[in-house]
Coordinates of C-alpha atoms in Angstrom, one line a residue:
M1 CA -3.5 41.3 19.4
T2 CA -1.3 41.0 16.4
S3 CA 1.8 40.4 18.4
A4 CA -0.1 37.7 20.4
L5 CA -1.1 36.0 17.2
D6 CA 2.5 36.2 16.0
F7 CA 3.4 33.9 18.8
I8 CA 0.2 31.8 19.0
I9 CA 0.1 30.7 15.4
P10 CA 3.7 29.5 15.0
A11 CA 3.6 27.8 18.5
A12 CA 0.3 26.0 17.5
Y13 CA 1.8 24.9 14.2
F14 CA 4.9 23.7 16.0
I15 CA 2.8 21.7 18.5
A16 CA 0.8 20.3 15.6
A17 CA 4.0 19.2 13.8
V18 CA 5.4 17.5 17.1
M19 CA 2.1 15.6 17.4
F20 CA 2.3 14.5 13.7
I21 CA 5.8 13.2 14.3
Y22 CA 4.8 11.3 17.4
G23 CA 1.7 9.9 15.7
L24 CA 3.8 8.5 12.8
K25 CA 6.2 7.1 15.3
A26 CA 3.4 5.4 17.1
M27 CA 2.0 3.9 13.8
S28 CA 5.2 2.1 13.2
S29 CA 4.0 -0.7 15.7
P30 CA 0.7 -2.6 15.6
V31 CA 0.5 -2.2 19.4
T32 CA 0.5 1.6 19.3
A33 CA -0.9 2.2 15.8
R34 CA -4.4 3.2 17.0
R35 CA -2.8 5.8 19.4
G36 CA -0.8 7.1 16.6
I37 CA -3.8 7.6 14.4
L38 CA -5.5 9.5 17.3
W39 CA -2.5 11.8 17.8
S40 CA -2.2 12.5 14.2
G41 CA -5.9 13.2 13.9
A42 CA -5.6 15.6 16.8
A43 CA -2.6 17.3 15.2
M44 CA -4.7 18.0 12.1
L45 CA -7.5 19.5 14.3
V46 CA -5.0 21.8 15.9
A47 CA -3.6 22.9 12.5
V48 CA -7.1 23.5 11.1
L49 CA -8.3 25.4 14.0
V50 CA -5.3 27.7 14.2
T51 CA -5.7 28.5 10.5
F52 CA -8.9 30.2 11.2
V53 CA -7.1 33.0 13.0
H54 CA -4.3 33.2 10.5
P55 CA -4.0 36.8 9.0
E56 CA -3.6 35.3 5.5
V57 CA -7.1 33.8 5.7
K58 CA -8.7 37.3 5.4
G59 CA -12.2 36.3 6.2
N60 CA -12.8 33.3 4.0
Y61 CA -14.4 31.4 6.9
A62 CA -17.6 30.4 5.0
L63 CA -15.7 28.7 2.3
M64 CA -13.3 26.9 4.7
I65 CA -16.2 25.7 6.8
V66 CA -18.1 24.4 3.7
A67 CA -15.0 22.7 2.5
I68 CA -14.2 21.1 5.8
A69 CA -17.8 19.9 6.2
I70 CA -17.9 18.3 2.8
G71 CA -14.5 16.6 3.3
S72 CA -15.4 15.4 6.8
V73 CA -18.7 13.9 5.8
A74 CA -17.3 12.2 2.7
A75 CA -14.3 10.8 4.8
W76 CA -16.7 9.6 7.6
W77 CA -19.0 8.0 5.1
T78 CA -16.3 6.2 3.1
A79 CA -14.4 5.0 6.3
K80 CA -17.7 3.5 7.6
R81 CA -18.6 1.8 4.4
V82 CA -15.3 0.5 3.1
A83 CA -14.5 -3.1 3.8
M84 CA -11.1 -3.9 5.3
T85 CA -10.3 -5.7 2.0
D86 CA -10.8 -2.5 0.1
M87 CA -8.5 -0.4 2.3
P88 CA -5.7 -0.4 -0.4
Q89 CA -8.2 1.2 -2.9
M90 CA -9.2 3.8 -0.2
I91 CA -5.5 4.5 0.6
A92 CA -4.7 4.9 -3.1
L93 CA -7.6 7.3 -3.5
Y94 CA -6.8 9.4 -0.5
N95 CA -3.1 9.6 -1.7
G96 CA -4.4 10.9 -4.9
M97 CA -6.6 13.6 -3.3
G98 CA -3.5 14.7 -1.3
G99 CA -1.4 15.0 -4.4
G100 CA -4.2 16.7 -6.3
A101 CA -4.6 19.2 -3.5
A102 CA -0.9 20.1 -3.6
A103 CA -0.9 20.5 -7.4
A104 CA -4.0 22.8 -7.1
I105 CA -2.3 25.0 -4.5
A106 CA 0.7 25.2 -6.9
G107 CA -1.5 26.4 -9.7
V108 CA -3.3 29.0 -7.6
E109 CA -0.1 30.4 -6.1
L110 CA 1.6 30.6 -9.7
L111 CA -1.4 32.4 -11.0
K112 CA -1.4 34.8 -8.1
A113 CA 2.3 35.5 -8.6
S114 CA 1.8 36.1 -12.2
S115 CA -0.9 38.6 -11.7
G116 CA 1.1 40.4 -9.0
A117 CA -1.3 39.4 -6.1
V118 CA 1.6 37.9 -4.4
T119 CA 5.4 38.2 -4.5
M120 CA 7.4 35.0 -4.8
D121 CA 11.2 34.7 -4.9
L122 CA 13.0 32.3 -7.4
A123 CA 13.3 29.5 -4.8
T124 CA 9.7 29.6 -3.9
I125 CA 8.5 29.5 -7.7
I126 CA 10.8 26.5 -8.3
L127 CA 9.3 24.6 -5.2
A128 CA 5.7 25.5 -6.4
V129 CA 6.5 24.1 -9.9
L130 CA 8.2 20.9 -8.4
G131 CA 5.3 20.4 -6.0
G132 CA 2.9 20.9 -9.1
I133 CA 4.7 18.2 -11.0
I134 CA 4.9 15.7 -8.2
G135 CA 1.4 16.4 -6.9
S136 CA -0.1 15.9 -10.4
I137 CA 1.8 12.6 -11.0
A138 CA 0.7 11.4 -7.6
F139 CA -2.9 12.4 -8.4
T140 CA -3.4 10.5 -11.7
G141 CA -1.0 7.6 -10.7
S142 CA -3.0 7.0 -7.6
L143 CA -6.2 7.1 -9.5
I144 CA -5.0 4.5 -11.9
A145 CA -3.8 2.4 -8.9
F146 CA -7.3 2.7 -7.5
A147 CA -8.9 1.6 -10.7
K148 CA -6.7 -1.5 -10.9
L149 CA -7.2 -2.5 -7.3
Q150 CA -11.0 -2.0 -7.5
G151 CA -11.0 -4.1 -10.6
W152 CA -12.2 -1.4 -13.0
M153 CA -9.0 -1.7 -14.9
R154 CA -7.9 -5.3 -15.3
K155 CA -5.7 -4.9 -18.5
T156 CA -2.0 -4.0 -18.0
W157 CA -1.3 -1.6 -21.0
R158 CA 2.1 -2.1 -22.5
F159 CA 3.1 -1.4 -26.0
S160 CA 6.2 -0.8 -28.1
G161 CA 7.9 2.5 -27.6
Q162 CA 6.0 3.1 -24.3
Q163 CA 9.0 4.1 -22.3
I164 CA 10.2 6.6 -24.9
L165 CA 6.7 8.1 -25.0
N166 CA 6.7 8.3 -21.2
L167 CA 10.2 10.0 -21.2
L168 CA 8.9 12.6 -23.9
V169 CA 5.9 13.4 -21.8
F170 CA 8.0 13.9 -18.6
V171 CA 10.7 16.0 -20.3
T172 CA 8.0 18.2 -21.9
T173 CA 6.5 18.7 -18.4
V174 CA 9.9 19.6 -17.0
V175 CA 10.5 22.1 -19.9
L176 CA 7.1 23.8 -19.4
G177 CA 7.9 23.9 -15.7
A178 CA 11.2 25.7 -16.5
V179 CA 9.3 28.1 -18.7
L180 CA 7.0 28.9 -15.8
V181 CA 10.1 29.6 -13.6
V182 CA 11.8 31.8 -16.2
Q183 CA 8.9 33.6 -17.8
G184 CA 6.2 33.5 -15.1
A185 CA 2.9 31.8 -15.3
S186 CA 0.7 32.4 -18.3
T187 CA -2.7 30.7 -18.4
G188 CA -1.8 28.7 -21.6
V189 CA 1.6 27.4 -20.3
L190 CA 0.2 26.7 -17.0
I191 CA -2.7 24.5 -18.5
A192 CA -0.3 22.8 -20.7
F193 CA 2.2 22.2 -17.8
F194 CA -0.5 20.5 -15.6
A195 CA -2.0 18.6 -18.5
F196 CA 1.5 17.0 -19.2
A197 CA 2.1 16.4 -15.6
L198 CA -1.1 14.6 -15.1
L199 CA -0.6 12.6 -18.3
A200 CA 2.9 11.6 -17.0
G201 CA 1.3 10.1 -13.8
L202 CA -1.3 8.2 -15.9
L203 CA 1.3 6.8 -18.4
I204 CA 3.8 5.8 -15.8
T205 CA 1.1 3.7 -13.8
V206 CA -0.9 2.1 -16.6
P207 CA 1.7 -0.5 -17.5
I208 CA 2.5 -1.5 -13.8
G209 CA 1.1 -5.0 -12.8
G210 CA -1.1 -5.8 -9.9
A211 CA 1.8 -7.5 -8.0
D212 CA 3.8 -4.3 -7.9
M213 CA 0.8 -2.3 -6.3
P214 CA 2.1 -2.3 -2.8
V215 CA 5.3 -0.6 -3.9
V216 CA 3.4 1.8 -6.1
I217 CA 1.0 2.9 -3.4
S218 CA 3.9 3.4 -1.0
L219 CA 5.8 5.5 -3.7
Y220 CA 2.8 7.8 -4.4
N221 CA 2.3 8.2 -0.6
A222 CA 5.8 9.4 -0.5
L223 CA 5.4 11.7 -3.5
T224 CA 2.2 13.2 -2.0
G225 CA 4.1 14.0 1.3
L226 CA 6.9 15.7 -0.7
A227 CA 4.4 17.7 -2.8
V228 CA 2.6 18.9 0.4
G229 CA 5.9 19.7 2.0
F230 CA 6.9 21.9 -1.0
E231 CA 3.5 23.7 -1.2
G232 CA 3.8 24.2 2.6
Y233 CA 7.0 26.2 1.8
V234 CA 5.2 28.1 -0.8
L235 CA 2.4 29.0 1.7
Q236 CA 4.9 29.6 4.5
N237 CA 2.9 27.1 6.6
P238 CA 5.2 25.2 9.0
A239 CA 2.7 22.5 9.7
M240 CA 2.3 21.6 6.1
M241 CA 6.1 21.7 5.6
I242 CA 6.9 19.4 8.5
A243 CA 3.9 17.0 8.0
G244 CA 4.7 16.8 4.3
I245 CA 8.4 16.2 4.7
V246 CA 7.9 13.5 7.4
V247 CA 5.3 11.7 5.3
G248 CA 7.5 12.0 2.3
A249 CA 10.6 10.6 4.1
A250 CA 8.5 7.9 5.7
G251 CA 7.0 6.9 2.4
S252 CA 10.4 6.9 0.7
L253 CA 12.0 4.6 3.3
L254 CA 8.9 2.3 3.0
T255 CA 9.1 2.3 -0.8
Q256 CA 12.8 1.4 -0.5
L257 CA 12.1 -1.5 2.0
M258 CA 9.2 -2.8 -0.3
A259 CA 11.4 -2.7 -3.4
K260 CA 14.2 -4.5 -1.3
A261 CA 11.7 -7.1 -0.2
M262 CA 11.1 -7.9 -3.8
N263 CA 14.7 -7.9 -4.6
R264 CA 14.0 -5.4 -7.5
P265 CA 15.2 -1.8 -8.0
L266 CA 12.4 0.8 -8.0
S267 CA 13.2 1.6 -11.6
N268 CA 12.4 -1.9 -12.5
V269 CA 9.1 -1.8 -10.7
L270 CA 8.1 1.4 -12.5
F271 CA 9.5 0.8 -16.0
A272 CA 9.4 -3.1 -16.3
G273 CA 7.0 -4.8 -14.1
F274 CA 5.9 -8.4 -14.0
G275 CA 2.5 -9.9 -14.7
K276 CA 0.6 -10.8 -17.8
A277 CA 3.4 -10.1 -20.2
D278 CA 5.6 -12.7 -18.4
E279 CA 3.2 -15.5 -18.4
D280 CA 5.0 -17.5 -21.1
A281 CA 8.4 -17.3 -19.3
A282 CA 6.9 -18.2 -15.9
G283 CA 4.8 -21.0 -17.3
A284 CA 7.7 -22.7 -19.0
A285 CA 9.2 -23.9 -15.6
A286 CA 6.1 -25.4 -14.2
S287 CA 5.9 -29.3 -14.3
G288 CA 4.0 -32.1 -12.7
E289 CA 0.5 -32.0 -11.4
M290 CA -1.3 -30.3 -8.6
K291 CA -2.4 -32.9 -5.8
S292 CA -5.7 -32.0 -4.0
I293 CA -6.6 -32.7 -0.4
D294 CA -10.0 -32.5 1.2
A295 CA -10.7 -30.5 4.4
T296 CA -11.1 -33.6 6.7
D297 CA -7.6 -34.9 5.9
A298 CA -6.1 -31.4 6.1
A299 CA -7.7 -30.8 9.5
I300 CA -6.4 -34.2 10.8
Q301 CA -2.8 -33.4 9.5
M302 CA -2.9 -30.0 11.3
A303 CA -4.6 -31.3 14.5
Y304 CA -1.9 -34.0 15.0
A305 CA 1.0 -31.7 14.0
E306 CA 3.6 -30.3 16.5
K307 CA 4.1 -27.0 14.6
V308 CA 1.9 -25.1 12.1
I309 CA 2.8 -21.9 10.3
I310 CA 0.0 -19.9 8.6
I311 CA 0.8 -17.8 5.7
P312 CA -2.0 -15.4 5.0
G313 CA -2.4 -13.6 1.5
Y314 CA -4.9 -11.5 -0.4
G315 CA -7.2 -14.5 -0.9
M316 CA -7.8 -14.6 2.8
A317 CA -8.6 -10.9 2.7
V318 CA -11.1 -11.3 -0.1
A319 CA -12.9 -14.1 1.7
Q320 CA -12.8 -12.2 4.9
A321 CA -11.5 -15.5 6.5
Q322 CA -9.3 -14.0 9.2
H323 CA -11.8 -14.5 12.0
K324 CA -12.3 -18.2 11.0
I325 CA -8.5 -18.6 10.7
W326 CA -8.1 -17.3 14.2
E327 CA -10.7 -19.5 15.5
L328 CA -8.9 -22.5 13.8
T329 CA -5.7 -21.3 15.4
E330 CA -7.3 -21.2 18.9
L331 CA -8.6 -24.9 18.4
L332 CA -5.2 -26.1 17.3
T333 CA -3.4 -24.3 20.1
A334 CA -5.8 -25.9 22.6
R335 CA -4.6 -29.2 21.3
G336 CA -1.1 -28.3 22.0
V337 CA -0.1 -27.4 18.4
K338 CA 2.3 -24.5 18.2
V339 CA 0.8 -22.1 15.6
S340 CA 2.6 -19.1 14.1
F341 CA 1.7 -16.6 11.4
A342 CA 4.2 -15.6 8.7
I343 CA 3.8 -12.4 6.8
H344 CA 5.8 -11.4 3.8
P345 CA 6.5 -7.5 3.4
V346 CA 4.6 -7.3 0.1
A347 CA 1.7 -9.7 0.9
G348 CA -1.7 -8.2 0.2
R349 CA -2.3 -5.0 -1.8
M350 CA -0.6 -2.4 0.5
P351 CA 2.2 -2.3 3.1
G352 CA 0.9 -3.9 6.4
H353 CA -2.3 -5.1 4.8
M354 CA -2.1 -8.6 6.4
N355 CA -1.1 -7.3 9.8
V356 CA -4.2 -5.0 9.9
L357 CA -6.4 -7.9 9.0
L358 CA -5.0 -10.2 11.7
A359 CA -5.1 -7.5 14.3
E360 CA -8.8 -7.0 13.3
A361 CA -9.4 -10.6 14.1
G362 CA -7.7 -10.3 17.4
V363 CA -4.5 -12.4 16.6
P364 CA -1.8 -11.6 19.2
Y365 CA 1.2 -9.8 17.9
D366 CA 3.6 -12.2 19.4
V367 CA 2.6 -15.0 17.2
I368 CA 2.9 -12.9 14.0
H369 CA 6.4 -13.0 12.4
D370 CA 8.3 -11.3 9.5
L371 CA 10.1 -13.2 6.8
E372 CA 13.5 -12.8 8.3
D373 CA 12.4 -14.2 11.7
I374 CA 10.5 -17.2 10.6
N375 CA 12.0 -18.6 7.4
A376 CA 14.6 -20.8 9.3
Q377 CA 11.7 -22.5 11.1
F378 CA 10.0 -24.0 7.9
P379 CA 12.3 -27.1 7.8
T380 CA 11.1 -28.1 11.3
T381 CA 7.4 -27.3 10.6
D382 CA 4.9 -30.1 10.2
V383 CA 2.4 -28.1 8.1
A384 CA 2.6 -24.8 6.3
L385 CA -0.9 -23.5 5.6
V386 CA -1.0 -21.0 2.7
I387 CA -4.2 -19.0 2.4
G388 CA -4.6 -17.1 -0.9
A389 CA -1.0 -16.1 -1.1
N390 CA 0.9 -16.6 -4.4
D391 CA 4.2 -14.9 -5.3
V392 CA 5.4 -14.5 -1.8
V393 CA 5.7 -18.3 -1.5
N394 CA 6.7 -19.2 -5.1
P395 CA 9.9 -21.2 -4.9
A396 CA 10.7 -20.1 -8.6
A397 CA 12.2 -17.1 -6.9
R398 CA 15.0 -19.5 -5.8
K399 CA 14.9 -22.2 -8.4
D400 CA 14.0 -20.6 -11.8
P401 CA 16.5 -18.0 -13.1
S402 CA 14.2 -17.3 -16.0
S403 CA 11.3 -16.3 -13.6
P404 CA 10.5 -12.6 -13.4
I405 CA 10.6 -12.9 -9.6
H406 CA 13.9 -14.7 -9.5
G407 CA 16.0 -13.4 -6.5
M408 CA 13.0 -12.2 -4.6
P409 CA 13.1 -13.2 -0.9
I410 CA 10.1 -15.6 -0.3
L411 CA 8.5 -17.3 2.7
D412 CA 10.0 -20.9 2.3
A413 CA 6.8 -22.8 2.6
D414 CA 8.1 -25.4 0.3
R415 CA 10.7 -26.5 2.9
A416 CA 8.0 -27.4 5.4
K417 CA 7.5 -31.2 5.8
N418 CA 3.9 -30.6 4.4
C419 CA 2.3 -27.7 2.7
I420 CA -1.4 -27.1 2.2
V421 CA -2.5 -24.4 -0.1
I422 CA -6.1 -22.9 0.1
K423 CA -6.9 -21.6 -3.2
R424 CA -10.1 -20.9 -5.3
G425 CA -8.9 -22.7 -8.4
Q426 CA -5.9 -23.8 -10.4
G427 CA -5.2 -20.6 -12.2
T428 CA -2.2 -18.2 -11.5
G429 CA -2.4 -15.5 -9.0
F430 CA -3.0 -11.7 -9.5
S431 CA 0.5 -11.3 -11.0
G432 CA -0.1 -14.0 -13.6
I433 CA 3.1 -16.0 -12.6
E434 CA 2.9 -19.8 -12.3
N435 CA 3.6 -20.9 -8.7
L436 CA 6.1 -23.9 -8.5
L437 CA 4.9 -24.5 -4.9
F438 CA 1.6 -26.0 -6.2
F439 CA 3.5 -28.8 -8.0
E440 CA 5.8 -29.7 -5.2
E441 CA 5.6 -33.4 -3.8
N442 CA 4.9 -32.2 -0.4
T443 CA 2.1 -29.8 -1.4
R444 CA -1.5 -30.5 -1.4
M445 CA -4.2 -28.1 -2.9
L446 CA -7.3 -27.4 -0.8
Y447 CA -9.7 -25.7 -3.3
G448 CA -12.4 -23.3 -2.3
D449 CA -13.4 -20.0 -0.8
A450 CA -11.0 -19.4 2.2
Q451 CA -13.8 -18.6 4.7
K452 CA -15.7 -21.8 3.8
V453 CA -12.7 -23.9 3.8
A454 CA -11.5 -22.5 7.2
Q455 CA -15.0 -23.4 8.6
A456 CA -14.6 -27.0 7.2
L457 CA -11.2 -27.2 8.8
I458 CA -12.7 -26.1 12.1
S459 CA -15.4 -28.6 11.9
G460 CA -12.8 -31.2 11.0
V461 CA -10.6 -30.4 14.1
K462 CA -13.7 -30.3 16.4
S463 CA -14.9 -33.7 15.1
L464 CA -11.6 -35.2 16.5
G465 CA -12.7 -34.3 20.0

């Protein structure tokens, strides 16, 4: 029986790992993303089931079943209740849970090694400590990201000497980790180690502004994957190792792409940030006045246009206006208007946020375009319709060298013949940076809740017959 299990368990973990990789590959496209989620879920099921017959489990079945039941019910309940607009918060929270679980594994295994219950070589101890640091930072960092996205923490905390304090906390964490490697885990050192690691994640994330949250969420996703991979090595669990490393690698690449889309190095995102602190510099470049337009005139302008590009942003997500916008698109298309959607890589509050919302509304993938594919079309576009987007269409990125976002690639809505911006009010966006687009001669502001405005535009187009 033992020899059979020696073959079955590694084989099952290998199959689960292959399924994880295939699932992640399928998630790279909106067309196959649903299939990818199902494959990854099935891989997790295989990995969990085979763990029940793993010889190291040693009969802790009741504890495992209770933990799985509690986690499954909580996940099912939250997935059913959370609105699409709140998905970034949920992703941040789940990232945090993954990082916290990896850190907890590190703590338990280090204590077991210290007591002599298990034997760990030097490489394994080092990976356990590294996983503990990374997992702890991902845990508290993700919780802060969740609090900011949920609106529970609106203030961006920055103060003099903050980076020095962060560096001291991080260095102290590394020194305590080194002590654990050299001297073994004593309870006092272990508690201090995790306390400083948790504090490091908190201090790093607190000063980061809301506009940088897509990059932060992606980064903590990568760190969580890396921590899980390290702890998979500590537990000698191939499924954890492969899944963690794949998630860590995918998250790292995505973080790099997101930072590139903002034309900012990752160090600038983590240690500088833009937002409330930059309001003065951003406001100095704005001049002129915002000119408004009513929904009827905006509907006429779009109905008689040849080409319209719609740029969705977080304002559309908050208003849940994606279904109305798609209904408007169908009306315009029926009149012979060519309508496309343009999505900036960091639009919304997490990577792919706008793609998910548009897919939910049934928008075909072939009318959705990335920044690189559609920017050249704006000069020949009759109307660019911006819905609740801010920094991703701010021409200050090209025109104002003093702007915090100068150099960031944007969607060139200002180069369209006409630009209509749906916005709740005249204030700045979530990042706190003044948007020069709103003051351009060819821009008209259409104030109001995006869903109500979209309904008014639909009524306006229908009234034209």
